């Protein structure tokens, strides 16, 4: 049996809904072999982030070299990178191993506002990581921090933000719409420097959206690993996260995780369509 392989470079979420745990569950659900390089361990649950324990660049490089010298990923994503040294290490190893199909989810804070990236690392991410990326997937607060735009509301401002983000070097920008409560169709906007494509769903009224961004970017990464185009990968990713939110598990006392097994169940029931046939 051959299988496509995907790598996540991200933080660990002990609560299991976001970070490395969400990414590996998503890779597995989409029939891709998942690998990980951990940047930091967080003590986290549905009530919030209770501690952040960075592993440091030396430990990150060791993990990336272990993967790079033996198991080449067909696609990779970055999530919580924590600080400048981790961003530099990740960018350096991505270049060294000539890894392609790179998606950066520019994680800056958890849904309840706790910081997951040091403020002085934002510029490093733009300068060193974005030019290596096939896709970046900022949410609206991240897009504001990256572009310096104060309020990004309405489609015109979203398009302007996407243009500015695209000028930072990635091939595609996906501006996520989860934080725009005024949009009932929760639209994510994809831009390749020429055309805009809107991916809409149905906004679910729920507090259980912990890790939606991680899950979306992991699903896109899995599809890219299997050989999908970026628009096709985003379409599958959006369907995956929509199903995961709709079938939420209602566990924990706070902002709960999504259900990573929901998309597979819908596939089996014929409710959603399979992504690409794997090329591996
Ligand atoms: N309430 C909702 N109903 C349906 N889809 C949603 C909802 N909230 C978010 N989404 C979708 O989930 C995905 C992630 O979007 P969001 O903007 O929430 O990311 P995020 O803030 O980076 O997530 P997180 O930080 O929790 O990982 C997007 O595809 C978005 O459209
Ligand atoms: C480890 C980690 N990565 C990303 C997020 C964003 O959802 C989170 N809450 N925790």
XYZ file of C-alpha atoms and ligand atoms in Angstrom:
321
model
C 0.000 0.000 0.000
C 1.248 3.479 -0.766
C 0.095 6.452 1.249
C 0.624 10.199 1.001
C 2.383 11.871 3.923
C 1.738 15.191 5.639
C 3.698 17.013 8.322
C 2.452 19.498 10.897
C 4.809 21.937 12.614
C 2.720 23.222 15.517
C 2.001 23.315 19.229
C 0.497 20.531 21.304
C -3.002 21.077 22.770
C -3.513 18.764 25.750
C -7.271 19.237 25.322
C -7.068 17.545 21.914
C -9.207 20.000 19.909
C -6.558 22.188 18.278
C -2.861 22.145 17.419
C -0.937 18.957 16.672
C -3.776 16.780 17.961
C -6.390 18.308 15.622
C -3.959 18.128 12.713
C -3.075 14.450 13.162
C -6.729 13.452 13.622
C -7.626 15.327 10.452
C -4.776 13.794 8.428
C -5.884 10.338 9.569
C -9.541 10.999 8.699
C -8.481 11.990 5.179
C -6.323 8.868 4.732
C -2.978 10.646 4.867
C -0.053 9.516 7.026
C 0.515 12.216 9.649
C 3.861 13.345 11.068
C 4.615 16.114 13.563
C 7.268 18.512 14.772
C 6.225 20.105 18.073
C 7.166 23.742 18.757
C 5.628 24.084 22.207
C 3.496 22.124 24.631
C 0.401 23.915 25.894
C -1.567 22.961 28.982
C -4.956 23.655 27.473
C -8.566 22.563 27.732
C -11.958 23.879 26.663
C -11.701 26.616 29.329
C -8.467 28.135 28.050
C -4.684 28.003 27.870
C -3.237 27.355 31.335
C 0.435 27.192 30.394
C 2.813 27.388 27.431
C 6.073 25.426 27.476
C 8.234 26.105 24.401
C 10.598 23.328 23.326
C 13.075 25.647 21.602
C 14.599 25.737 18.139
C 17.139 22.955 18.784
C 14.378 20.440 19.553
C 12.357 21.649 16.571
C 15.283 21.323 14.151
C 16.009 17.811 15.461
C 12.417 16.759 14.730
C 12.438 18.349 11.269
C 15.748 16.679 10.418
C 14.453 13.316 11.623
C 11.509 13.656 9.254
C 13.492 15.251 6.431
C 16.254 12.630 6.311
C 13.874 9.692 6.230
C 10.197 10.452 5.601
C 9.647 13.196 3.055
C 6.254 14.919 3.467
C 4.129 15.469 0.347
C 2.688 18.570 2.040
C 3.103 20.375 5.344
C 1.394 22.968 7.481
C 2.558 25.267 10.223
C 0.398 26.272 13.162
C 1.571 27.709 16.494
C 5.214 28.644 15.916
C 5.536 30.582 19.196
C 8.632 32.726 18.528
C 11.191 34.025 16.035
C 13.640 31.172 16.633
C 11.035 28.532 15.710
C 9.979 30.457 12.609
C 13.609 30.779 11.489
C 14.208 27.067 12.117
C 11.058 26.002 10.247
C 11.769 28.279 7.267
C 15.396 27.136 7.100
C 14.477 23.418 7.085
C 11.646 23.918 4.556
C 14.170 25.520 2.192
C 16.876 22.953 2.947
C 14.650 19.957 2.147
C 12.885 21.828 -0.696
C 9.509 20.946 0.820
C 6.569 21.944 -1.348
C 2.841 22.358 -0.688
C 3.469 24.496 2.396
C 0.434 25.973 4.179
C 0.964 28.476 6.997
C -1.873 29.003 9.461
C -0.460 32.143 11.102
C -1.700 31.291 14.598
C -1.379 34.244 16.976
C -3.855 33.573 19.770
C -6.334 31.013 21.042
C -10.064 31.726 20.510
C -10.328 33.195 24.017
C -7.506 35.662 23.386
C -4.529 33.993 25.011
C -1.312 34.630 23.035
C 0.345 31.746 21.167
C 2.876 33.848 19.209
C 5.284 36.444 20.569
C 4.479 39.878 19.093
C 7.993 40.450 17.716
C 7.695 37.244 15.668
C 5.045 38.587 13.287
C 7.548 40.355 11.022
C 9.805 37.283 10.918
C 6.845 35.174 9.835
C 6.055 37.576 7.003
C 9.659 37.874 5.823
C 10.940 34.303 6.197
C 7.911 31.998 6.033
C 5.278 33.534 3.756
C 7.468 33.589 0.618
C 7.873 29.792 0.956
C 4.132 29.180 1.185
C 1.676 27.818 -1.337
C -1.100 29.067 0.935
C -1.587 31.150 4.078
C -4.845 30.929 6.064
C -5.231 33.949 8.399
C -8.431 34.604 10.313
C -9.669 38.206 10.422
C -7.772 39.348 13.571
C -4.573 37.786 12.190
C -5.108 39.503 8.839
C -5.493 42.825 10.676
C -2.286 42.261 12.642
C -0.366 41.214 9.514
C -1.547 44.053 7.272
C -2.020 46.824 9.831
C -5.582 47.312 8.547
C -7.799 48.418 11.426
C -11.148 46.936 10.543
C -11.644 44.341 7.851
C -15.383 44.211 7.430
C -17.334 43.990 4.205
C -16.178 42.240 1.037
C -14.254 45.245 -0.339
C -12.042 45.465 2.769
C -11.597 41.697 2.808
C -10.444 41.770 -0.812
C -8.021 44.594 -0.007
C -6.622 42.596 2.945
C -6.217 39.538 0.696
C -4.333 41.653 -1.889
C -1.944 42.989 0.784
C -1.379 39.494 2.190
C -0.741 38.084 -1.266
C 1.925 40.756 -1.821
C 3.828 39.201 1.125
C 4.770 36.232 -1.071
C 2.425 33.228 -0.773
C 0.928 31.786 -3.952
C -2.585 31.804 -2.428
C -4.274 33.569 0.491
C -7.356 32.135 2.210
C -8.916 34.811 4.412
C -11.169 32.948 6.844
C -14.538 34.372 7.817
C -15.252 32.615 11.116
C -14.848 35.812 13.165
C -17.246 37.891 11.030
C -20.428 37.313 13.025
C -22.364 39.523 10.573
C -21.922 36.946 7.775
C -24.472 34.105 8.087
C -22.804 32.200 5.238
C -19.381 32.266 6.996
C -17.430 32.941 3.824
C -13.726 32.157 3.357
C -12.102 34.165 0.546
C -9.392 32.589 -1.648
C -7.100 34.821 -3.722
C -4.258 33.871 -6.079
C -3.224 37.367 -7.150
C -5.754 37.435 -9.993
C -9.113 35.991 -9.058
C -11.181 35.682 -5.903
C -13.152 32.542 -5.048
C -15.646 32.548 -2.177
C -16.240 29.384 -0.137
C -19.439 29.688 1.829
C -21.109 27.448 4.393
C -23.811 27.854 6.987
C -22.899 29.643 10.206
C -23.621 27.300 13.099
C -24.661 28.995 16.308
C -22.340 27.224 18.729
C -19.511 27.915 21.139
C -17.811 24.648 20.165
C -15.400 26.024 17.575
C -12.114 25.346 19.345
C -9.529 24.401 16.731
C -11.574 25.126 13.609
C -8.665 26.975 11.979
C -6.212 24.151 12.722
C -8.677 21.592 11.403
C -9.327 23.527 8.190
C -5.635 24.022 7.375
C -4.869 20.383 8.220
C -7.633 19.158 5.893
C -6.309 21.394 3.114
C -2.785 20.059 3.746
C -4.004 16.466 3.559
C -5.690 17.146 0.216
C -2.595 18.931 -1.145
C -0.509 15.917 -0.083
C -2.815 13.720 -2.180
C -2.327 15.971 -5.213
C -5.360 18.274 -5.137
C -5.205 21.773 -6.567
C -5.454 24.541 -3.985
C -9.107 25.458 -4.814
C -10.133 21.789 -4.674
C -8.255 21.289 -1.395
C -9.951 24.355 0.124
C -13.387 23.086 -0.984
C -12.801 19.754 0.765
C -11.303 21.508 3.802
C -14.343 23.744 4.125
C -16.730 20.760 3.889
C -14.594 18.911 6.455
C -14.690 21.739 9.018
C -18.386 22.463 8.395
C -19.219 18.814 9.196
C -16.899 18.852 12.227
C -18.654 21.949 13.659
C -22.176 20.721 12.867
C -21.578 17.369 14.606
C -19.813 18.886 17.642
C -19.139 16.541 20.543
C -20.287 18.755 23.434
C -17.437 17.762 25.724
C -15.746 19.964 28.315
C -17.220 22.870 30.275
C -16.079 25.625 27.923
C -15.424 26.157 24.224
C -15.394 22.569 23.035
C -13.645 20.802 20.156
C -15.153 19.870 16.823
C -15.816 16.303 15.679
C -13.018 15.229 13.375
C -14.824 12.015 12.431
C -17.934 13.781 11.081
C -16.734 14.202 7.476
C -15.868 10.504 7.092
C -19.302 9.546 8.387
C -20.944 11.872 5.867
C -18.810 10.406 3.098
C -19.988 6.925 4.033
C -23.584 8.158 4.022
C -23.064 9.823 0.624
C -23.860 13.304 2.006
C -20.513 14.858 0.974
C -18.157 14.156 -1.904
C -14.727 12.554 -1.728
C -11.778 14.855 -2.464
C -9.122 13.841 -4.984
C -7.971 10.308 -5.654
C -4.573 10.020 -4.015
C -1.545 10.258 -6.346
C 0.798 8.498 -3.890
N -19.779 29.116 13.582
C -19.302 28.613 12.444
N -20.098 27.922 11.591
C -19.614 27.400 10.439
N -18.326 27.519 10.061
C -17.473 28.187 10.872
C -17.906 28.763 12.100
N -16.837 29.351 12.710
C -15.783 29.143 11.897
N -16.152 28.460 10.773
C -15.285 28.010 9.673
O -14.187 27.362 10.313
C -12.972 27.649 9.651
C -12.000 28.340 10.605
O -12.365 29.694 10.717
P -12.007 30.649 11.908
O -12.076 32.033 11.378
O -12.864 30.309 13.089
O -10.504 30.211 12.226
P -9.589 30.443 13.488
O -10.052 31.630 14.270
O -8.211 30.483 12.983
O -9.824 29.132 14.355
P -9.018 28.634 15.695
O -8.160 29.747 16.169
O -10.056 28.204 16.696
O -8.236 27.424 15.275
C -13.351 28.509 8.451
O -13.550 27.678 7.311
C -14.661 29.153 8.874
O -15.430 29.515 7.764
C -1.615 24.545 20.314
C -2.665 25.414 19.684
N -2.523 25.758 18.381
C -3.448 26.537 17.786
C -4.540 26.988 18.490
C -5.564 27.881 17.807
O -6.783 27.286 17.769
C -4.662 26.589 19.843
N -5.715 26.992 20.614
N -3.708 25.806 20.418
